[in-house]
CSV table of C-alpha atoms in Angstrom, one decimal:
chain,number,residue,atom,x,y,z
A,1,MET,CA,150.5,-39.5,-81.5
A,2,ARG,CA,152.7,-40.8,-78.8
A,3,SER,CA,153.2,-44.1,-77.0
A,4,LEU,CA,152.0,-44.7,-73.4
A,5,ARG,CA,154.9,-44.5,-70.9
A,6,THR,CA,155.4,-45.6,-67.4
A,7,GLY,CA,155.1,-43.4,-64.3
A,8,LEU,CA,151.8,-41.7,-65.0
A,9,SER,CA,150.9,-39.1,-62.5
A,10,LEU,CA,148.2,-39.6,-59.9
A,11,ALA,CA,146.3,-36.7,-61.4
A,12,ALA,CA,146.1,-38.5,-64.8
A,13,LEU,CA,144.8,-41.6,-63.2
A,14,VAL,CA,142.1,-39.7,-61.3
A,15,THR,CA,140.9,-37.5,-64.1
A,16,GLY,CA,141.0,-40.3,-66.7
A,17,ALA,CA,142.9,-38.1,-69.2
A,18,ALA,CA,143.5,-40.1,-72.3
A,19,LEU,CA,147.0,-40.6,-73.8
A,20,LEU,CA,147.4,-41.3,-77.5
A,21,PHE,CA,149.4,-44.0,-79.3
A,22,THR,CA,151.8,-44.2,-82.2
A,23,ALA,CA,153.1,-47.8,-82.1
A,24,PRO,CA,152.1,-50.4,-84.7
A,25,ALA,CA,150.3,-53.5,-83.9
A,26,ALA,CA,151.8,-55.9,-81.4
A,27,HIS,CA,154.9,-57.6,-82.5
A,28,ALA,CA,157.8,-59.5,-80.9
A,29,ALA,CA,160.7,-57.5,-82.2
A,30,ASP,CA,161.4,-53.9,-80.9
A,31,THR,CA,161.6,-52.8,-84.5
A,32,PRO,CA,159.0,-53.7,-87.2
A,33,LEU,CA,160.2,-56.1,-89.8
A,34,ARG,CA,159.7,-53.5,-92.6
A,35,ASP,CA,162.1,-51.1,-90.8
A,36,LEU,CA,164.7,-53.8,-90.2
A,37,ALA,CA,164.5,-54.8,-93.9
A,38,ALA,CA,164.8,-51.2,-95.1
A,39,ALA,CA,168.0,-50.8,-93.1
A,40,LYS,CA,169.4,-53.7,-95.1
A,41,GLY,CA,168.1,-52.2,-98.4
A,42,LYS,CA,165.5,-54.9,-98.7
A,43,LEU,CA,161.7,-55.2,-98.9
A,44,ILE,CA,159.8,-57.6,-96.6
A,45,GLY,CA,156.5,-58.5,-98.0
A,46,THR,CA,153.4,-60.7,-97.5
A,47,ALA,CA,150.7,-62.1,-99.6
A,48,VAL,CA,147.3,-60.8,-98.5
A,49,THR,CA,143.6,-61.3,-98.9
A,50,GLY,CA,141.8,-58.1,-99.4
A,51,SER,CA,138.7,-58.9,-97.3
A,52,LYS,CA,140.8,-59.6,-94.3
A,53,LEU,CA,142.6,-56.2,-94.2
A,54,THR,CA,140.9,-55.0,-91.0
A,55,GLY,CA,141.4,-55.6,-87.3
A,56,ALA,CA,144.5,-57.4,-86.1
A,57,TYR,CA,145.2,-58.9,-89.6
A,58,GLY,CA,145.2,-55.4,-91.2
A,59,ASP,CA,147.2,-53.9,-88.3
A,60,LEU,CA,150.0,-56.5,-88.8
A,61,ALA,CA,149.9,-56.4,-92.6
A,62,GLY,CA,150.2,-52.6,-92.5
A,63,SER,CA,152.8,-52.3,-89.8
A,64,GLN,CA,155.2,-55.2,-90.3
A,65,PHE,CA,155.5,-55.4,-94.1
A,66,SER,CA,156.8,-53.0,-96.7
A,67,SER,CA,155.3,-54.8,-99.7
A,68,LEU,CA,152.0,-56.6,-100.4
A,69,THR,CA,151.2,-59.3,-103.0
A,70,PRO,CA,147.6,-60.0,-103.8
A,71,GLY,CA,147.2,-63.7,-103.1
A,72,ASN,CA,144.4,-64.2,-105.7
A,73,ALA,CA,143.0,-60.8,-106.5
A,74,MET,CA,145.0,-60.1,-109.7
A,75,LYS,CA,144.9,-63.6,-111.2
A,76,TRP,CA,143.0,-64.0,-114.5
A,77,GLU,CA,140.0,-65.8,-113.2
A,78,THR,CA,139.4,-63.0,-110.7
A,79,VAL,CA,140.0,-59.9,-112.8
A,80,GLU,CA,138.6,-61.1,-116.1
A,81,PRO,CA,135.9,-63.7,-115.2
A,82,ALA,CA,134.2,-63.1,-118.6
A,83,GLN,CA,135.9,-62.2,-121.8
A,84,GLY,CA,136.4,-58.4,-121.8
A,85,THR,CA,134.7,-57.9,-118.5
A,86,PHE,CA,136.9,-57.0,-115.6
A,87,ASN,CA,136.4,-57.0,-111.9
A,88,TRP,CA,139.0,-54.9,-110.0
A,89,THR,CA,137.3,-54.7,-106.6
A,90,GLU,CA,139.7,-56.7,-104.4
A,91,ALA,CA,142.8,-55.7,-106.4
A,92,ASP,CA,141.8,-52.0,-106.0
A,93,GLN,CA,141.3,-52.5,-102.3
A,94,ILE,CA,144.7,-54.0,-101.8
A,95,VAL,CA,146.4,-51.3,-103.8
A,96,ALA,CA,144.6,-48.6,-101.8
A,97,PHE,CA,145.6,-50.2,-98.5
A,98,ALA,CA,149.2,-50.4,-99.6
A,99,GLN,CA,149.2,-46.7,-100.6
A,100,ALA,CA,147.7,-45.7,-97.3
A,101,HIS,CA,150.4,-47.7,-95.4
A,102,HIS,CA,153.3,-46.5,-97.7
A,103,GLN,CA,153.9,-50.0,-99.1
A,104,GLN,CA,154.8,-51.3,-102.5
A,105,VAL,CA,152.6,-53.7,-104.4
A,106,ARG,CA,153.9,-56.8,-106.2
A,107,GLY,CA,151.4,-57.7,-109.0
A,108,HIS,CA,150.7,-61.4,-109.2
A,109,THR,CA,150.3,-62.9,-111.8
A,110,LEU,CA,149.6,-62.1,-115.5
A,111,VAL,CA,150.4,-65.4,-117.3
A,112,TRP,CA,149.9,-68.7,-115.6
A,113,HIS,CA,148.6,-72.2,-116.5
A,114,SER,CA,146.3,-72.2,-113.4
A,115,GLN,CA,143.4,-70.1,-112.1
A,116,ASN,CA,142.3,-69.1,-115.5
A,117,PRO,CA,138.6,-68.6,-116.3
A,118,SER,CA,136.7,-71.4,-118.1
A,119,TRP,CA,135.8,-69.2,-121.1
A,120,LEU,CA,139.6,-69.0,-121.8
A,121,THR,CA,140.6,-72.6,-121.1
A,122,ASN,CA,137.5,-74.1,-122.8
A,123,GLY,CA,137.7,-71.9,-125.8
A,124,THR,CA,139.0,-72.9,-129.2
A,125,TRP,CA,141.5,-70.3,-130.3
A,126,THR,CA,143.8,-69.8,-133.3
A,127,PRO,CA,147.4,-68.7,-132.3
A,128,ALA,CA,146.5,-65.2,-133.5
A,129,GLN,CA,143.4,-65.1,-131.3
A,130,LEU,CA,145.1,-66.4,-128.3
A,131,GLY,CA,148.0,-64.0,-128.7
A,132,SER,CA,145.5,-61.1,-129.0
A,133,LEU,CA,143.6,-62.2,-125.8
A,134,LEU,CA,146.9,-62.4,-123.9
A,135,GLN,CA,148.1,-59.0,-125.1
A,136,ASN,CA,144.8,-57.4,-124.3
A,137,HIS,CA,144.6,-58.9,-120.8
A,138,ILE,CA,148.2,-57.8,-120.0
A,139,SER,CA,147.8,-54.3,-121.4
A,140,THR,CA,144.5,-53.7,-119.6
A,141,GLU,CA,145.7,-55.0,-116.2
A,142,VAL,CA,149.1,-53.5,-116.2
A,143,GLY,CA,147.8,-50.3,-117.7
A,144,ARG,CA,145.2,-49.9,-115.0
A,145,TYR,CA,147.8,-49.9,-112.3
A,146,LYS,CA,150.5,-48.0,-114.1
A,147,GLY,CA,152.6,-46.2,-111.6
A,148,LYS,CA,151.0,-48.0,-108.6
A,149,ILE,CA,152.7,-51.4,-108.9
A,150,ALA,CA,156.4,-51.7,-108.4
A,151,ALA,CA,156.9,-55.2,-109.8
A,152,TRP,CA,154.9,-57.8,-111.7
A,153,ASP,CA,155.2,-61.6,-111.7
A,154,VAL,CA,154.6,-61.5,-115.5
A,155,VAL,CA,155.1,-65.2,-116.3
A,156,ASN,CA,154.4,-67.8,-113.5
A,157,GLU,CA,155.7,-71.4,-113.5
A,158,PRO,CA,156.7,-71.9,-117.1
A,159,PHE,CA,159.0,-75.0,-116.5
A,160,ASN,CA,158.7,-78.6,-115.6
A,161,GLU,CA,161.0,-80.1,-113.0
A,162,ASP,CA,163.4,-81.4,-115.7
A,163,GLY,CA,163.8,-77.9,-117.2
A,164,SER,CA,161.5,-78.5,-120.2
A,165,TYR,CA,158.7,-76.1,-120.9
A,166,ARG,CA,155.4,-76.9,-119.1
A,167,SER,CA,152.6,-77.8,-121.5
A,168,THR,CA,150.0,-75.0,-121.0
A,169,ILE,CA,147.4,-73.2,-123.0
A,170,TRP,CA,150.2,-70.6,-123.7
A,171,SER,CA,153.1,-72.8,-124.7
A,172,ASP,CA,150.9,-75.2,-126.6
A,173,GLY,CA,149.2,-72.4,-128.5
A,174,LEU,CA,151.9,-69.9,-128.9
A,175,GLY,CA,155.2,-71.7,-128.3
A,176,SER,CA,157.8,-70.6,-125.8
A,177,GLY,CA,157.9,-67.1,-127.5
A,178,TYR,CA,154.8,-66.2,-125.4
A,179,ILE,CA,157.2,-65.4,-122.6
A,180,ALA,CA,159.1,-62.7,-124.5
A,181,ASN,CA,155.9,-61.3,-125.8
A,182,ALA,CA,154.3,-61.1,-122.4
A,183,LEU,CA,157.3,-59.2,-121.0
A,184,THR,CA,157.3,-56.9,-124.0
A,185,TRP,CA,153.6,-56.1,-123.7
A,186,ALA,CA,153.8,-55.6,-119.9
A,187,HIS,CA,156.7,-53.2,-120.4
A,188,ALA,CA,154.8,-51.2,-123.0
A,189,ALA,CA,151.9,-50.9,-120.5
A,190,ASP,CA,154.1,-49.6,-117.7
A,191,PRO,CA,157.7,-49.0,-118.5
A,192,ALA,CA,158.6,-48.2,-114.9
A,193,ALA,CA,157.4,-51.5,-113.4
A,194,LYS,CA,160.0,-54.3,-112.7
A,195,LEU,CA,159.1,-57.4,-114.6
A,196,TYR,CA,159.8,-60.9,-113.3
A,197,ILE,CA,159.5,-64.6,-114.2
A,198,ASN,CA,158.5,-66.5,-111.2
A,199,ASP,CA,158.7,-70.3,-110.4
A,200,TYR,CA,158.9,-72.9,-107.7
A,201,ASN,CA,161.6,-75.5,-106.9
A,202,VAL,CA,164.1,-73.2,-108.4
A,203,GLU,CA,165.6,-72.0,-105.1
A,204,GLY,CA,168.7,-74.2,-105.4
A,205,VAL,CA,170.9,-75.0,-108.3
A,206,ASN,CA,169.2,-77.8,-110.3
A,207,ALA,CA,167.8,-78.6,-113.7
A,208,LYS,CA,164.8,-76.4,-113.4
A,209,SER,CA,166.6,-73.4,-112.0
A,210,THR,CA,169.3,-73.8,-114.7
A,211,ALA,CA,166.6,-73.7,-117.4
A,212,LEU,CA,165.3,-70.5,-115.8
A,213,TYR,CA,168.8,-69.1,-115.7
A,214,ASN,CA,169.4,-69.9,-119.4
A,215,LEU,CA,166.0,-68.4,-120.4
A,216,VAL,CA,166.8,-65.1,-118.5
A,217,ARG,CA,170.2,-65.0,-120.1
A,218,SER,CA,168.8,-65.5,-123.6
A,219,LEU,CA,166.0,-62.9,-123.0
A,220,LYS,CA,168.6,-60.3,-121.9
A,221,ALA,CA,170.8,-61.1,-124.9
A,222,ALA,CA,167.8,-60.5,-127.2
A,223,GLY,CA,166.9,-57.2,-125.5
A,224,VAL,CA,163.6,-58.4,-124.0
A,225,PRO,CA,162.6,-56.4,-120.9
A,226,ILE,CA,163.3,-58.7,-118.0
A,227,ASP,CA,164.3,-57.2,-114.6
A,228,GLY,CA,164.2,-60.1,-112.2
A,229,VAL,CA,163.5,-63.6,-111.2
A,230,GLY,CA,161.2,-64.8,-108.5
A,231,LEU,CA,162.1,-67.9,-106.4
A,232,GLN,CA,158.9,-68.9,-104.8
A,233,ALA,CA,160.5,-70.7,-101.8
A,234,HIS,CA,157.6,-73.0,-100.8
A,235,LEU,CA,159.9,-75.1,-98.6
A,236,ILE,CA,159.7,-78.1,-96.3
A,237,LEU,CA,161.1,-78.1,-92.8
A,238,GLY,CA,164.8,-78.9,-92.7
A,239,GLN,CA,165.1,-78.8,-96.5
A,240,VAL,CA,166.5,-75.4,-97.3
A,241,PRO,CA,168.7,-75.9,-100.4
A,242,ALA,CA,172.4,-75.7,-99.5
A,243,THR,CA,172.9,-73.9,-102.8
A,244,LEU,CA,170.3,-71.2,-102.2
A,245,GLN,CA,172.7,-68.2,-101.8
A,246,GLN,CA,174.9,-69.5,-104.7
A,247,ASN,CA,171.8,-69.7,-106.9
A,248,ILE,CA,170.6,-66.2,-105.9
A,249,GLN,CA,174.1,-64.9,-106.7
A,250,ARG,CA,174.3,-66.5,-110.2
A,251,PHE,CA,171.0,-64.8,-111.2
A,252,ALA,CA,172.3,-61.5,-109.8
A,253,ASP,CA,175.4,-61.9,-111.8
A,254,LEU,CA,173.2,-61.9,-115.0
A,255,GLY,CA,172.3,-58.4,-114.1
A,256,VAL,CA,168.8,-59.0,-112.8
A,257,ASP,CA,167.2,-58.6,-109.4
A,258,VAL,CA,166.1,-61.6,-107.3
A,259,ALA,CA,163.1,-61.9,-105.1
A,260,LEU,CA,162.0,-64.7,-102.8
A,261,THR,CA,158.3,-64.3,-103.6
A,262,GLU,CA,156.2,-66.9,-101.8
A,263,LEU,CA,158.2,-68.1,-98.8
A,264,ASP,CA,156.7,-70.5,-96.4
A,265,ILE,CA,158.2,-73.5,-94.6
A,266,ARG,CA,155.7,-76.3,-93.9
A,267,MET,CA,156.0,-79.1,-91.3
A,268,ALA,CA,154.3,-82.3,-90.6
A,269,LEU,CA,151.6,-81.6,-88.1
A,270,PRO,CA,151.2,-81.3,-85.2
A,271,SER,CA,153.9,-78.7,-84.5
A,272,ASP,CA,156.1,-78.9,-81.4
A,273,SER,CA,158.9,-77.0,-79.9
A,274,THR,CA,161.6,-79.0,-81.8
A,275,LYS,CA,159.9,-78.4,-85.2
A,276,LEU,CA,159.3,-74.7,-84.4
A,277,ALA,CA,163.0,-74.3,-83.5
A,278,GLN,CA,164.0,-75.9,-86.8
A,279,GLN,CA,161.5,-73.7,-88.7
A,280,LYS,CA,163.1,-70.6,-87.0
A,281,ALA,CA,166.6,-71.8,-88.2
A,282,ASP,CA,165.2,-72.3,-91.7
A,283,PHE,CA,163.6,-68.9,-92.0
A,284,THR,CA,166.8,-67.4,-90.6
A,285,SER,CA,169.0,-69.1,-93.2
A,286,VAL,CA,166.7,-68.2,-96.1
A,287,VAL,CA,166.4,-64.5,-95.2
A,288,ALA,CA,170.1,-64.4,-94.5
A,289,ALA,CA,170.9,-65.7,-98.0
A,290,CYS,CA,168.9,-62.9,-99.5
A,291,VAL,CA,170.6,-60.3,-97.2
A,292,ALA,CA,174.0,-61.6,-98.3
A,293,VAL,CA,173.3,-60.7,-102.0
A,294,SER,CA,172.9,-57.1,-102.9
A,295,ARG,CA,170.6,-57.7,-105.8
A,296,CYS,CA,168.3,-59.9,-103.7
A,297,VAL,CA,165.7,-57.2,-103.1
A,298,ASP,CA,162.6,-58.7,-101.6
A,299,VAL,CA,161.6,-61.5,-99.3
A,300,THR,CA,157.8,-62.1,-99.3
A,301,VAL,CA,156.0,-64.7,-97.1
A,302,TRP,CA,153.0,-66.4,-98.7
A,303,GLY,CA,150.6,-65.3,-96.0
A,304,PHE,CA,152.0,-64.2,-92.6
A,305,ALA,CA,149.6,-66.2,-90.3
A,306,ASP,CA,148.8,-69.9,-90.3
A,307,SER,CA,145.1,-69.1,-90.5
A,308,ASP,CA,145.7,-67.5,-93.9
A,309,SER,CA,148.0,-70.2,-95.4
A,310,TRP,CA,147.3,-72.4,-98.4
A,311,VAL,CA,149.4,-75.2,-97.1
A,312,ASP,CA,147.0,-77.1,-95.0
A,313,SER,CA,144.4,-77.5,-97.8
A,314,THR,CA,147.1,-78.3,-100.4
A,315,PHE,CA,149.4,-80.7,-98.5
A,316,PRO,CA,147.4,-82.9,-96.2
A,317,GLY,CA,149.1,-83.5,-92.9
A,318,TYR,CA,151.3,-80.4,-93.3
A,319,GLY,CA,150.9,-76.9,-92.0
A,320,ALA,CA,152.1,-74.3,-89.5
A,321,ALA,CA,154.1,-72.8,-92.4
A,322,THR,CA,154.2,-69.1,-91.6
A,323,PRO,CA,155.8,-66.7,-89.1
A,324,TYR,CA,152.6,-66.1,-87.0
A,325,ASP,CA,150.2,-68.7,-85.6
A,326,ALA,CA,146.5,-68.7,-86.4
A,327,ASP,CA,145.8,-66.1,-83.6
A,328,TYR,CA,148.4,-63.7,-85.1
A,329,VAL,CA,150.9,-64.4,-82.3
A,330,PRO,CA,154.5,-64.4,-83.6
A,331,LYS,CA,156.2,-67.8,-83.7
A,332,PRO,CA,159.9,-68.5,-83.4
A,333,ALA,CA,160.1,-68.2,-87.2
A,334,TYR,CA,159.2,-64.5,-86.8
A,335,TYR,CA,162.2,-64.0,-84.5
A,336,GLY,CA,164.3,-65.8,-87.1
A,337,ILE,CA,163.3,-63.3,-89.8
A,338,ALA,CA,163.9,-60.4,-87.5
A,339,GLU,CA,167.3,-61.7,-86.5
A,340,ALA,CA,168.4,-62.3,-90.1
A,341,LEU,CA,167.5,-58.7,-90.9
A,342,GLY,CA,169.7,-57.5,-88.0
A,343,GLY,CA,167.1,-57.1,-85.4
A,344,THR,CA,167.4,-57.9,-81.7
A,345,THR,CA,164.6,-59.9,-80.3
A,346,THR,CA,163.5,-61.2,-76.9
A,347,THR,CA,163.1,-65.0,-77.4
A,348,PRO,CA,160.2,-66.4,-75.4
A,349,PRO,CA,160.9,-68.6,-72.4
A,350,PRO,CA,160.2,-72.3,-72.6
A,351,THR,CA,156.6,-73.1,-73.2
A,352,GLY,CA,154.6,-72.8,-69.9
A,353,ALA,CA,157.6,-71.8,-67.7
A,354,CYS,CA,156.6,-68.2,-67.7
A,355,THR,CA,153.0,-67.0,-68.1
A,356,ALA,CA,150.8,-63.9,-68.1
A,357,ALA,CA,147.4,-63.7,-66.5
A,358,TYR,CA,144.9,-60.9,-67.3
A,359,SER,CA,142.2,-59.8,-64.9
A,360,VAL,CA,139.6,-57.0,-64.5
A,361,GLY,CA,139.8,-55.4,-61.1
A,362,SER,CA,136.9,-53.0,-61.2
A,363,GLN,CA,134.5,-51.8,-63.9
A,364,TRP,CA,132.1,-48.9,-64.3
A,365,GLY,CA,129.8,-47.3,-66.9
A,366,ASN,CA,132.3,-46.7,-69.6
A,367,GLY,CA,135.6,-47.8,-68.1
A,368,PHE,CA,137.5,-50.4,-66.2
A,369,THR,CA,140.8,-51.1,-64.5
A,370,GLY,CA,142.8,-54.1,-65.6
A,371,GLN,CA,145.8,-55.9,-64.3
A,372,VAL,CA,148.3,-58.4,-65.8
A,373,THR,CA,150.7,-60.6,-63.8
A,374,VAL,CA,153.8,-62.1,-65.4
A,375,SER,CA,154.9,-65.2,-63.4
A,376,CYS,CA,157.7,-67.6,-63.8
A,377,SER,CA,158.1,-71.2,-62.5
A,378,GLY,CA,161.0,-73.2,-64.0
A,379,ALA,CA,162.6,-70.2,-65.8
A,380,SER,CA,163.4,-66.6,-65.4
A,381,LEU,CA,163.1,-63.4,-67.5
A,382,SER,CA,165.4,-60.4,-67.9
A,383,SER,CA,162.7,-58.6,-69.9
A,384,TRP,CA,159.1,-59.3,-71.0
A,385,LYS,CA,156.4,-58.3,-73.3
A,386,VAL,CA,152.8,-59.2,-73.1
A,387,ASN,CA,150.5,-59.1,-76.2
A,388,TRP,CA,146.7,-59.5,-76.6
A,389,THR,CA,143.9,-58.6,-79.0
A,390,TYR,CA,140.7,-57.1,-77.7
A,391,GLY,CA,137.4,-58.5,-79.0
A,392,ALA,CA,134.9,-55.7,-78.1
A,393,GLY,CA,136.5,-52.4,-78.9
A,394,GLN,CA,138.2,-51.8,-75.6
A,395,GLN,CA,140.8,-49.0,-75.6
A,396,ILE,CA,143.6,-48.5,-73.1
A,397,THR,CA,143.8,-44.9,-71.8
A,398,GLN,CA,146.5,-45.2,-69.1
A,399,ALA,CA,149.1,-47.7,-67.9
A,400,TRP,CA,151.5,-48.0,-65.0
A,401,ASN,CA,154.5,-50.3,-64.4
A,402,ALA,CA,154.7,-51.0,-68.1
A,403,THR,CA,154.9,-49.3,-71.5
A,404,CYS,CA,151.8,-50.2,-73.4
A,405,THR,CA,150.9,-49.5,-77.0
A,406,GLN,CA,147.7,-50.2,-78.9
A,407,SER,CA,146.8,-50.1,-82.6
A,408,GLY,CA,143.3,-51.1,-83.5
A,409,ALA,CA,142.5,-54.1,-81.3
A,410,ALA,CA,146.1,-55.2,-80.8
A,411,VAL,CA,147.8,-54.3,-77.6
A,412,SER,CA,151.5,-54.8,-76.6
A,413,CYS,CA,152.9,-54.0,-73.1
A,414,ALA,CA,156.6,-54.2,-72.2
A,415,ASN,CA,158.3,-54.0,-68.9
A,416,ALA,CA,159.3,-50.8,-67.3
A,417,SER,CA,163.0,-50.1,-66.6
A,418,TYR,CA,162.7,-51.4,-63.1
A,419,ASN,CA,160.6,-54.6,-63.3
A,420,GLY,CA,161.9,-56.5,-66.4
A,421,THR,CA,163.7,-59.1,-64.3
A,422,VAL,CA,161.4,-61.9,-63.1
A,423,PRO,CA,163.3,-64.5,-61.2
A,424,ASP,CA,162.2,-68.2,-61.1
A,425,GLY,CA,159.3,-68.4,-58.7
A,426,SER,CA,158.6,-64.7,-58.8
A,427,SER,CA,156.2,-62.3,-60.6
A,428,ALA,CA,155.7,-58.8,-61.9
A,429,THR,CA,152.4,-56.9,-62.2
A,430,PHE,CA,151.3,-53.9,-64.2
A,431,GLY,CA,147.9,-52.2,-64.5
A,432,PHE,CA,146.0,-50.0,-66.8
A,433,ASN,CA,142.7,-48.1,-67.2
A,434,ALA,CA,140.7,-48.6,-70.3
A,435,SER,CA,137.3,-47.7,-71.9
A,436,TRP,CA,134.7,-50.2,-73.0
A,437,SER,CA,131.2,-50.3,-74.4
A,438,GLY,CA,128.7,-53.0,-74.5
A,439,SER,CA,130.8,-55.9,-73.3
A,440,ASN,CA,134.2,-56.5,-71.8
A,441,PRO,CA,135.4,-60.1,-72.5
A,442,VAL,CA,138.7,-61.1,-71.1
A,443,PRO,CA,141.2,-61.6,-74.0
A,444,THR,CA,143.8,-64.3,-74.3
A,445,VAL,CA,147.3,-62.9,-73.5
A,446,THR,CA,150.6,-64.2,-74.7
A,447,LEU,CA,154.1,-63.7,-73.4
A,448,GLY,CA,156.6,-62.7,-76.0
């Protein structure tokens, strides 16, 4: 299929001949993040919720990202809620979505102290029984997805802040050797999958990251299968560790890959233009640190939209931690990621200085003519792009004075070659024909 172009003929407008679309869901950069990352030899990923993989959420997850991590669908309490009884529904859904969109999957997570089922945590187990339960769970889950999952976060959060081992059902019952065993069992179940140890507050050089470093070094020396480390990167605004790139490099120098696995950057609410600008700078520096190290292979954001983030419920008073707002509109942070990956973006004008207004000019049985006016007061534009999401199945068939693309409900229209400049106090207008059925509500449009 092909994108709509400007300069449609009068005959096309009169006959209502439909043109087809190829572009992904609306986004701010000219090139999707996944393509920018691929050009740098990296993956750009996001954690997802299986039930949301439709509409605008699904369009963005599928078009912008090259890797998906199940947010909760592969954790023990979800997949083995009763001993020996497995529920693969959401995990299968995410894997199928990724395959349909030519994406990798990052399995998360096999061994963790949290989100375990009560039958496991409340049971009384001998070390032999506990080891058998762990081996069976890993072998069953990894074996089910053999050849379908590129990397696994095998062991999650094994350390305390001081670098000592966290007291968990696993370390208490099996000793620290559970880590090597878990990696060995996972490798046996899928020898091709990359195996990681994943933790938080290990992004910079500190006691905890040094403990992780020493563990990985000792595992490699012992011949235990370990392919990478995951630095979660749940960060706070303005607090990106100064030693991030140095830390990534020292792990790479051990001969393992590095992934930033759960990136978000939270701020004290409410957000404002100053905080959003700092957040953009922080996302830029984090992604740039990964780009600078060849063995840093993946940057995954922990949910790409603020409406799908864990932060607000976990850190009261904090939020707005992701690259998109709650309505799936790209924030400055999105531009920061794109720029760190080598993309060229059109930064939005100051808030409120330039706006876009959507209206319906005429409407008939199964179609309508719409118009959008881009206006500036207090700023000017050298180019523009207008985004919106339809709420009732409307479908654009033709456009003029703009290049419009649509995927699912998401629409993005960019200026033509002759009307991108909008001086202060001036406006530019484009129009389109579209089909509709049942209702035709006016969507909220954003200028990007």
